[in-house]
PDB file of C-alpha atoms in Angstrom:
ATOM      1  CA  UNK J   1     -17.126 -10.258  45.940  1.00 37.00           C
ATOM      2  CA  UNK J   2     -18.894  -6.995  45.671  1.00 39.00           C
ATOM      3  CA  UNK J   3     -18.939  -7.335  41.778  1.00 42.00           C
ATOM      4  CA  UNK J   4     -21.297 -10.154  42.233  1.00 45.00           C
ATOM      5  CA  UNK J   5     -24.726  -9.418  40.772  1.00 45.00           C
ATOM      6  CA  UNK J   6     -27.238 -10.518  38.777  1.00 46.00           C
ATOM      7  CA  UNK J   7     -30.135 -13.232  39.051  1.00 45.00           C
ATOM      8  CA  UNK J   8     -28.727 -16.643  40.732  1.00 46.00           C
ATOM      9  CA  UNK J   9     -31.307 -19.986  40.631  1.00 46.00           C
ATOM     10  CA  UNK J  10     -30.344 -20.973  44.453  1.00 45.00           C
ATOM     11  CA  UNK J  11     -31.602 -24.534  45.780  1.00 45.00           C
ATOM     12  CA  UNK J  12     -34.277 -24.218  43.344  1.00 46.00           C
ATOM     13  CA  UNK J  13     -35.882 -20.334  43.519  1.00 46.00           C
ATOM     14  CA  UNK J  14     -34.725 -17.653  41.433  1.00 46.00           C
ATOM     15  CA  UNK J  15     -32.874 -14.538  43.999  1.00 46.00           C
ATOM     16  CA  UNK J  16     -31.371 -11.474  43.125  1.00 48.00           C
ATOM     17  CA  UNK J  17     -27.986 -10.883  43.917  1.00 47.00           C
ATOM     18  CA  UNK J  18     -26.638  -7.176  44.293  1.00 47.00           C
ATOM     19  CA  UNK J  19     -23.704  -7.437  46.446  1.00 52.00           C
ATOM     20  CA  UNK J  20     -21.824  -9.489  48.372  1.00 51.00           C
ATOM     21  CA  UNK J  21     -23.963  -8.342  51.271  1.00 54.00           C
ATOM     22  CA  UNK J  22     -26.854  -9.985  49.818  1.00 53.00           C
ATOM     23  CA  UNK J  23     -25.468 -13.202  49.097  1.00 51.00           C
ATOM     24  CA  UNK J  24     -24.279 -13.242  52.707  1.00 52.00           C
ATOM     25  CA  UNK J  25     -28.127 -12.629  53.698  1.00 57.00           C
ATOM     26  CA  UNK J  26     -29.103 -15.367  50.767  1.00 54.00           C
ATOM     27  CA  UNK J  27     -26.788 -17.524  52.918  1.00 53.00           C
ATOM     28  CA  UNK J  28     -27.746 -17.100  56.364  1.00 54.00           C
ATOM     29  CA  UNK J  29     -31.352 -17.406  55.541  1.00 54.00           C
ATOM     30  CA  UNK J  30     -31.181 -20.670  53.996  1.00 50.00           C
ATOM     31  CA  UNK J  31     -28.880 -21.700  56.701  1.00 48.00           C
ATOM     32  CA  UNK J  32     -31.594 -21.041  59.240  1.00 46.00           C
ATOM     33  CA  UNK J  33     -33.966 -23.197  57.469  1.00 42.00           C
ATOM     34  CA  UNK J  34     -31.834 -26.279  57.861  1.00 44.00           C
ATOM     35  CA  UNK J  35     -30.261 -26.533  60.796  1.00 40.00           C
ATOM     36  CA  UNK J  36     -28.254 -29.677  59.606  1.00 44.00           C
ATOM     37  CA  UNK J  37     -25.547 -29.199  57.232  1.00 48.00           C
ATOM     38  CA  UNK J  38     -26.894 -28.841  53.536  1.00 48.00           C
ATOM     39  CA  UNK J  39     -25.558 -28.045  50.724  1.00 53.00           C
ATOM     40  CA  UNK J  40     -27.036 -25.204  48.586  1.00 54.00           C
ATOM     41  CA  UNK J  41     -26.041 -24.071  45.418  1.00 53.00           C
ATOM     42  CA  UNK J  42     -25.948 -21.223  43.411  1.00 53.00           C
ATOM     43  CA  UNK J  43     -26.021 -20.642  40.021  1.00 52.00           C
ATOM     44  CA  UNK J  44     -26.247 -17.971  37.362  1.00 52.00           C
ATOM     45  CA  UNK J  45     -28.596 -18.854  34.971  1.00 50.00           C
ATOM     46  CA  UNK J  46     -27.996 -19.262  31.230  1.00 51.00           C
ATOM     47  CA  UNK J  47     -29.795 -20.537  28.365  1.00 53.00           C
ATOM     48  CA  UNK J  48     -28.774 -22.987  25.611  1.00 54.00           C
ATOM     49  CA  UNK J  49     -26.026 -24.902  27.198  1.00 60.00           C
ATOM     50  CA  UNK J  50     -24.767 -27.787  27.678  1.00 77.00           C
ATOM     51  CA  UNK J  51     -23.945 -29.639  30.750  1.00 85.00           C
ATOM     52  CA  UNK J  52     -20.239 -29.266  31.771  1.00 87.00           C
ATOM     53  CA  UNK J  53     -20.503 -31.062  35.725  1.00 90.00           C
ATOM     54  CA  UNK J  54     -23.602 -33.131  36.049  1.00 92.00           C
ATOM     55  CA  UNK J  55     -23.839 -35.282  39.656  1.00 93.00           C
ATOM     56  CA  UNK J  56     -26.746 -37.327  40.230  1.00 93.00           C
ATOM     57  CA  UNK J  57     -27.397 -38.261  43.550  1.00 92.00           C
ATOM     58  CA  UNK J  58     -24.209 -38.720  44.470  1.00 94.00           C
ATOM     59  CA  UNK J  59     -23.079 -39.654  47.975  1.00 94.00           C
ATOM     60  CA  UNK J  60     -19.596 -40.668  50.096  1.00 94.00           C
ATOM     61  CA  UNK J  61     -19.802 -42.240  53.206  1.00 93.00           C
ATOM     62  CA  UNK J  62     -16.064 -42.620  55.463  1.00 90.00           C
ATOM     63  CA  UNK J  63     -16.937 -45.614  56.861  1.00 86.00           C
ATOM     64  CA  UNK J  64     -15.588 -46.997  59.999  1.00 79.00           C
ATOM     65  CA  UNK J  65     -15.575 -51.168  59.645  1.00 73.00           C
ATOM     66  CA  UNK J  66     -14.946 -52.254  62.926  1.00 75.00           C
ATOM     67  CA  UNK J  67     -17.667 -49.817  64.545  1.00 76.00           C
ATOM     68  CA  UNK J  68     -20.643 -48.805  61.826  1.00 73.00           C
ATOM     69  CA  UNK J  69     -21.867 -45.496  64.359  1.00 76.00           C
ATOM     70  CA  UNK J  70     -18.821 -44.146  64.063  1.00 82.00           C
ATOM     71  CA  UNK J  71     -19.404 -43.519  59.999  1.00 87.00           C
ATOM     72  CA  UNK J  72     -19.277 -40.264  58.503  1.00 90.00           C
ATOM     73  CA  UNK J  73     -21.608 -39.066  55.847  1.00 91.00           C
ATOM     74  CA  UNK J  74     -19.923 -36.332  54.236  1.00 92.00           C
ATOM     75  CA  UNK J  75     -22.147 -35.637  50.940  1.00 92.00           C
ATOM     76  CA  UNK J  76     -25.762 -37.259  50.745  1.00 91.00           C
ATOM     77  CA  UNK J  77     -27.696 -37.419  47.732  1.00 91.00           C
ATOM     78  CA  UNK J  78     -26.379 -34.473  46.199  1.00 91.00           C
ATOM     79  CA  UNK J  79     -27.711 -33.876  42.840  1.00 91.00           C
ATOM     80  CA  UNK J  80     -26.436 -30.379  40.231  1.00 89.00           C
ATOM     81  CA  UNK J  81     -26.239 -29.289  36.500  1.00 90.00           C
ATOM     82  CA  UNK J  82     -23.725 -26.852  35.521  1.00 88.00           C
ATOM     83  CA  UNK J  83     -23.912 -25.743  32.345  1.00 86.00           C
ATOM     84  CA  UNK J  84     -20.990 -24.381  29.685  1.00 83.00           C
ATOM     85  CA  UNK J  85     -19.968 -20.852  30.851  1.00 78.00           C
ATOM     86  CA  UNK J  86     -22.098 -20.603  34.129  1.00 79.00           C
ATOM     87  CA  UNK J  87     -20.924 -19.319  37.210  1.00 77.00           C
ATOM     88  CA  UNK J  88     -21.592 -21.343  40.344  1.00 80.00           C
ATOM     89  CA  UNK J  89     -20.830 -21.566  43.900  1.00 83.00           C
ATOM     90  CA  UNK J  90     -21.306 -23.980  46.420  1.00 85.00           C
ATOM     91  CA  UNK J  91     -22.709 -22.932  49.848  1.00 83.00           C
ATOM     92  CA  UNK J  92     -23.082 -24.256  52.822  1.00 83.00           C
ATOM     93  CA  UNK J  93     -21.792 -24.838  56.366  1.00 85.00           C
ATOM     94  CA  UNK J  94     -18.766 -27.168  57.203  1.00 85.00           C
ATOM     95  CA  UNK J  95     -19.928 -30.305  57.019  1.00 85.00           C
ATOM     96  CA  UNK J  96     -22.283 -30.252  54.409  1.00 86.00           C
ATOM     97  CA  UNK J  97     -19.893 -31.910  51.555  1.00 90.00           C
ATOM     98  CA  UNK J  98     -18.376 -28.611  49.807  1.00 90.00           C
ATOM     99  CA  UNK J  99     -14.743 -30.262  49.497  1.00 90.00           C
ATOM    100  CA  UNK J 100     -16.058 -33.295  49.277  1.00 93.00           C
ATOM    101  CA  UNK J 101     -17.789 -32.749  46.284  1.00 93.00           C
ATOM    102  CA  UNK J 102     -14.859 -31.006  44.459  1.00 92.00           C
ATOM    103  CA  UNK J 103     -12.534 -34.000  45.846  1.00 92.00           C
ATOM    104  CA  UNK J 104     -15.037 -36.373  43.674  1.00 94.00           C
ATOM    105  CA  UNK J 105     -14.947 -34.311  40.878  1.00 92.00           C
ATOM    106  CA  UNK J 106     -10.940 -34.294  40.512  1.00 90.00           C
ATOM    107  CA  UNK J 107     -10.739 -38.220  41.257  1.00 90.00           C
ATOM    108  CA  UNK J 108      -9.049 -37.432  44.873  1.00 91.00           C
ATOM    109  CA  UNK J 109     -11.747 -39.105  46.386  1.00 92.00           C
ATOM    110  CA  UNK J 110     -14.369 -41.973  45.349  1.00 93.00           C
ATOM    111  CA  UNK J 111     -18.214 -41.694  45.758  1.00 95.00           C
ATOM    112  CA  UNK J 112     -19.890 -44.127  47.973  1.00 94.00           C
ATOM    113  CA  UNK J 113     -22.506 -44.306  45.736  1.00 95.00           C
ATOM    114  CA  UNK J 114     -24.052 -41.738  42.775  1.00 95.00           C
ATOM    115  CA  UNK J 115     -22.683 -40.714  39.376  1.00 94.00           C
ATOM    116  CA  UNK J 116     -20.681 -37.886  38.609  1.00 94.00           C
ATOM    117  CA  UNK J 117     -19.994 -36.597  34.922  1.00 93.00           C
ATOM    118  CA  UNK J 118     -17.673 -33.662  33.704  1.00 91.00           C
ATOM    119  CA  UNK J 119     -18.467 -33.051  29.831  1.00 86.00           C
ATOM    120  CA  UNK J 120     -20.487 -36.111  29.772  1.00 87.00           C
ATOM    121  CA  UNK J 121     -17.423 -38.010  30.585  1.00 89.00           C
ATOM    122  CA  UNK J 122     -18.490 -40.190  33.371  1.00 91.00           C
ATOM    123  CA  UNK J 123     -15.982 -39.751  36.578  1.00 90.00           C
ATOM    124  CA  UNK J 124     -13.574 -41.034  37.638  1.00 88.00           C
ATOM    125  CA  UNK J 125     -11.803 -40.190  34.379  1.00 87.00           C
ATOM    126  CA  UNK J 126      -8.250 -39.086  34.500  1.00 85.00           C
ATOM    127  CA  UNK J 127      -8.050 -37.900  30.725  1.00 84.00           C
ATOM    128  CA  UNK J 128     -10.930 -34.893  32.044  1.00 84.00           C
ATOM    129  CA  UNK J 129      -8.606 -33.977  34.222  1.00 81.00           C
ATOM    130  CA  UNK J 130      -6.383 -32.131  31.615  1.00 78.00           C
ATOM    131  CA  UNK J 131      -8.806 -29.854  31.793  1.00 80.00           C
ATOM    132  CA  UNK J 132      -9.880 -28.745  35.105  1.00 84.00           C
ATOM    133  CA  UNK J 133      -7.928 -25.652  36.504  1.00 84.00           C
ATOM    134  CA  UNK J 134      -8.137 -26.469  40.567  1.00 86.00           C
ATOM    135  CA  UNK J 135      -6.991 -23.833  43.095  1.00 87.00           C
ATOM    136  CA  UNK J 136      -7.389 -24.987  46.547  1.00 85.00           C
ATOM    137  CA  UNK J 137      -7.990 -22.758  49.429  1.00 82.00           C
ATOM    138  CA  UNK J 138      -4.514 -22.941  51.220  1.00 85.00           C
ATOM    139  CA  UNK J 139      -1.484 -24.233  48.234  1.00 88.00           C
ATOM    140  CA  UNK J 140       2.065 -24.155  48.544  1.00 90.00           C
ATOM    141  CA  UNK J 141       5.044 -23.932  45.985  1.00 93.00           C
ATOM    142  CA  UNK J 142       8.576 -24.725  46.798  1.00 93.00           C
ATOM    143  CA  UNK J 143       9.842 -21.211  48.021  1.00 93.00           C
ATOM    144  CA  UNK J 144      12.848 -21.872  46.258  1.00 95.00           C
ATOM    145  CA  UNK J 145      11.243 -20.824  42.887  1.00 96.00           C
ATOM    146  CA  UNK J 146       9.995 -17.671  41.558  1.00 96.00           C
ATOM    147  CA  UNK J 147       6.747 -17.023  40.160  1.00 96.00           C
ATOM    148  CA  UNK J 148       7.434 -17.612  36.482  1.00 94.00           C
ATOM    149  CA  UNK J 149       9.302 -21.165  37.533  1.00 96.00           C
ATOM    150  CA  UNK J 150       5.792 -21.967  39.063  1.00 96.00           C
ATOM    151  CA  UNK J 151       4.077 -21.420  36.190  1.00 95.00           C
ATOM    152  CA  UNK J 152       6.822 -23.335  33.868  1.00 94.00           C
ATOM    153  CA  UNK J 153       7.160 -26.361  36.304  1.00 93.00           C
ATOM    154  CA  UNK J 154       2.746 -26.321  36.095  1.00 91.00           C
ATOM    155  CA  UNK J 155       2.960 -26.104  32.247  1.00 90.00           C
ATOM    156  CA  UNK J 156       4.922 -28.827  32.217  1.00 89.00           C
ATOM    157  CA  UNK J 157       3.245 -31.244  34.125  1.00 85.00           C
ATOM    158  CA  UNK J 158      -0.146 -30.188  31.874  1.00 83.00           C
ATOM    159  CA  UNK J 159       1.552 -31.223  28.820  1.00 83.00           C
ATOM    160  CA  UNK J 160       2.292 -27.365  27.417  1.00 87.00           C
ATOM    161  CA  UNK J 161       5.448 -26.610  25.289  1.00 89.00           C
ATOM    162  CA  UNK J 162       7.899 -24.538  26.412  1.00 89.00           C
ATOM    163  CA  UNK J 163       6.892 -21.927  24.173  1.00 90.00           C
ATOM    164  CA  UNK J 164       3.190 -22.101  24.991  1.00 90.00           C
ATOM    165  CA  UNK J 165       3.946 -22.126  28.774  1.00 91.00           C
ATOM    166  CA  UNK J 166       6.522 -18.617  28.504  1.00 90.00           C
ATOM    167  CA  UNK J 167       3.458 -16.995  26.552  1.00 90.00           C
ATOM    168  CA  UNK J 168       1.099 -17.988  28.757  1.00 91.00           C
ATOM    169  CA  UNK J 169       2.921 -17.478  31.688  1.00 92.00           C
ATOM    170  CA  UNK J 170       3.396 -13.615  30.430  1.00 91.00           C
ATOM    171  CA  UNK J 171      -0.114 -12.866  29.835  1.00 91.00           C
ATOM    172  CA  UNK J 172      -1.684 -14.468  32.697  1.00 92.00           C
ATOM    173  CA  UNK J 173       0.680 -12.774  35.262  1.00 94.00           C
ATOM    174  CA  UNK J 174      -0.015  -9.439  33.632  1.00 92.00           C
ATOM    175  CA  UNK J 175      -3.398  -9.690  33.849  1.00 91.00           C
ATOM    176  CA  UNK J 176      -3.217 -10.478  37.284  1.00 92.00           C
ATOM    177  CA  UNK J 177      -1.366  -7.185  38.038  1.00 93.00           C
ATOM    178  CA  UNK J 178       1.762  -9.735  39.284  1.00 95.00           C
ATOM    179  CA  UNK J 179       4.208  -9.630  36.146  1.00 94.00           C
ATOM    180  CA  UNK J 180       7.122  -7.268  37.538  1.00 95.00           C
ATOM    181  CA  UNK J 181       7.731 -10.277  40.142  1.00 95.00           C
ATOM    182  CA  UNK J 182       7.486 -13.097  38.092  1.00 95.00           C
ATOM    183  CA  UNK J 183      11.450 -13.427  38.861  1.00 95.00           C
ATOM    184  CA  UNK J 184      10.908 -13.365  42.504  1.00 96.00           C
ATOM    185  CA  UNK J 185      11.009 -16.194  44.750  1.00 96.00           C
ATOM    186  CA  UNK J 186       8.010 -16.978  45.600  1.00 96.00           C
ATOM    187  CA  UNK J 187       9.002 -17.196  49.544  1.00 95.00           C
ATOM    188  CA  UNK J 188       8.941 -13.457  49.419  1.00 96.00           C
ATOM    189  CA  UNK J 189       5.751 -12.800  48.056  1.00 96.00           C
ATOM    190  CA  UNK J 190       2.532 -11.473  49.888  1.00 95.00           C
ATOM    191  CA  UNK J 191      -0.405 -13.665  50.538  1.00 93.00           C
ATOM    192  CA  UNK J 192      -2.434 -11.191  47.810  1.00 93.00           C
ATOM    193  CA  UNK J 193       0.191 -12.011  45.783  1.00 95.00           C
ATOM    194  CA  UNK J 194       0.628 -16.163  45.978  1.00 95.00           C
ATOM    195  CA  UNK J 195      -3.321 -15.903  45.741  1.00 93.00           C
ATOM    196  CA  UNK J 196      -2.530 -14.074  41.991  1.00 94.00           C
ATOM    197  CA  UNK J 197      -0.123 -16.378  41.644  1.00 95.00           C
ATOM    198  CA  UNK J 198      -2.358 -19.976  42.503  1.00 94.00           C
ATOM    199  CA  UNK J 199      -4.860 -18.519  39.622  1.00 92.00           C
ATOM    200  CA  UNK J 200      -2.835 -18.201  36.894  1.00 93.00           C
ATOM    201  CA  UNK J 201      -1.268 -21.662  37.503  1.00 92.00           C
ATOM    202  CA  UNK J 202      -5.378 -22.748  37.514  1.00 90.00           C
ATOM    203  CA  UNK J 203      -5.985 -20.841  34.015  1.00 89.00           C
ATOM    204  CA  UNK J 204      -2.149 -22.083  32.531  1.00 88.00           C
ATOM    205  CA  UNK J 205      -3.574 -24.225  30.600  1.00 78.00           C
ATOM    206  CA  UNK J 206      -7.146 -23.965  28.091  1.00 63.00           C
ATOM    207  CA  UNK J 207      -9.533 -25.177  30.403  1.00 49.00           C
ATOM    208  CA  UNK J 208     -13.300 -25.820  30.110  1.00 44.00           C
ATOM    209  CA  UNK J 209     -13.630 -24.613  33.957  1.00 49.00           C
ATOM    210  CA  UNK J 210     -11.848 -23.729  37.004  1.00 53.00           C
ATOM    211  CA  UNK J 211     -12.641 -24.945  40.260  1.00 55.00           C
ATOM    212  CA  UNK J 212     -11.499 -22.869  43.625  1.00 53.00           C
ATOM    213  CA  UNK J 213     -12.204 -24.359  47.254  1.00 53.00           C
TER     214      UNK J 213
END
């Protein structure tokens, strides 16, 4: 986004980030340095924090059993520290374990080998999970409900009260610049709009982070 700035720590050297033009740039240049698929990250740094997603080493391998070539490494020795209230990002071409990474990190898929930790919870752990937000690059909703069913039907299934989840619901869709459709089904709205829509059903409920693929 072009309101990206500020000093990032990426794969290990500090860079300056203006724009999104120069994270592009920050990209392609690491890219070009490894022409296999890595994994960088990006960070903005803080100080005085504690860890919120620690992985050390971590690795998943889709193996095939009756041939062994035929294996698929999709994250090798990936090690990070993300600390309380830092922005990240994950870069890197497609292959180089981006989704498979956040996968791990929800419990959707196991690690070969490694250890992951959110909050110093070691993973998998399903009570963590109340408190991830997750919005994944292309979700669906049943068309047949409107924006402010979404967000009930999400509440819900997070454990909010009824109460809680009609508050919520009202602030979060306002400050997404969404709330005069809340009552619309959801079939009819724009991509922009379901976009709007998947991140306040990520920030419904307190969460200690949010993670978007």
């Amino acid at each position: 986004r072009d309101n990206l700035s500020g000093k990032f720590k990426f794969t290990g050297q500090v860079v300056e980030i203006k724009n999104s033009r120069s994270l592009w740039k920050c990209h392609q240049s690491f890219g070009s340095l490894h022409p296999e698929p890595v994994l960088g990250i990006l960070t903005q740094q803080r100080k005085n924090s504690m860890l919120t997603i620690s992985s050390e080493s971590l690795t998943k391998v889709y193996s095939d059993f009756v041939n062994k070539k035929l294996s698929v490494t999709a994250l090798s020795d990936f090690t990070i520290n993300v600390e309380q209230g830092q922005i990240f990002a994950l870069l890197g071409p497609n292959g180089a374990g981006k989704t498979t990474f956040i996968k791990i990190l929800l419990g959707l898929v196991a690690a070969s080998s490694g250890r992951a930790s959110i909050l110093g919870a070691t993973l998998p752990n399903v009570k963590v999970r109340e408190r991830i937000g997750y919005l994944p690059e292309n979700h669906r909703y049943p068309n047949y409900l409107s924006g402010d069913q979404v967000m009930s039907l999400f509440g819900g299934l997070s454990g909010m009260k009824s109460a809680d989840v009609k508050a919520t619901t009202t602030s979060l869709l306002k400050l997404l610049g969404i709330e005069q459709w809340s009552k619309m089904k959801v079939r009819k709205y724009s991509k922009g709009m379901m976009q709007r829509l998947g991140l306040a059903q990520a920030l419904i409920k307190n969460r200690i982070g949010n993670l978007i693929a």
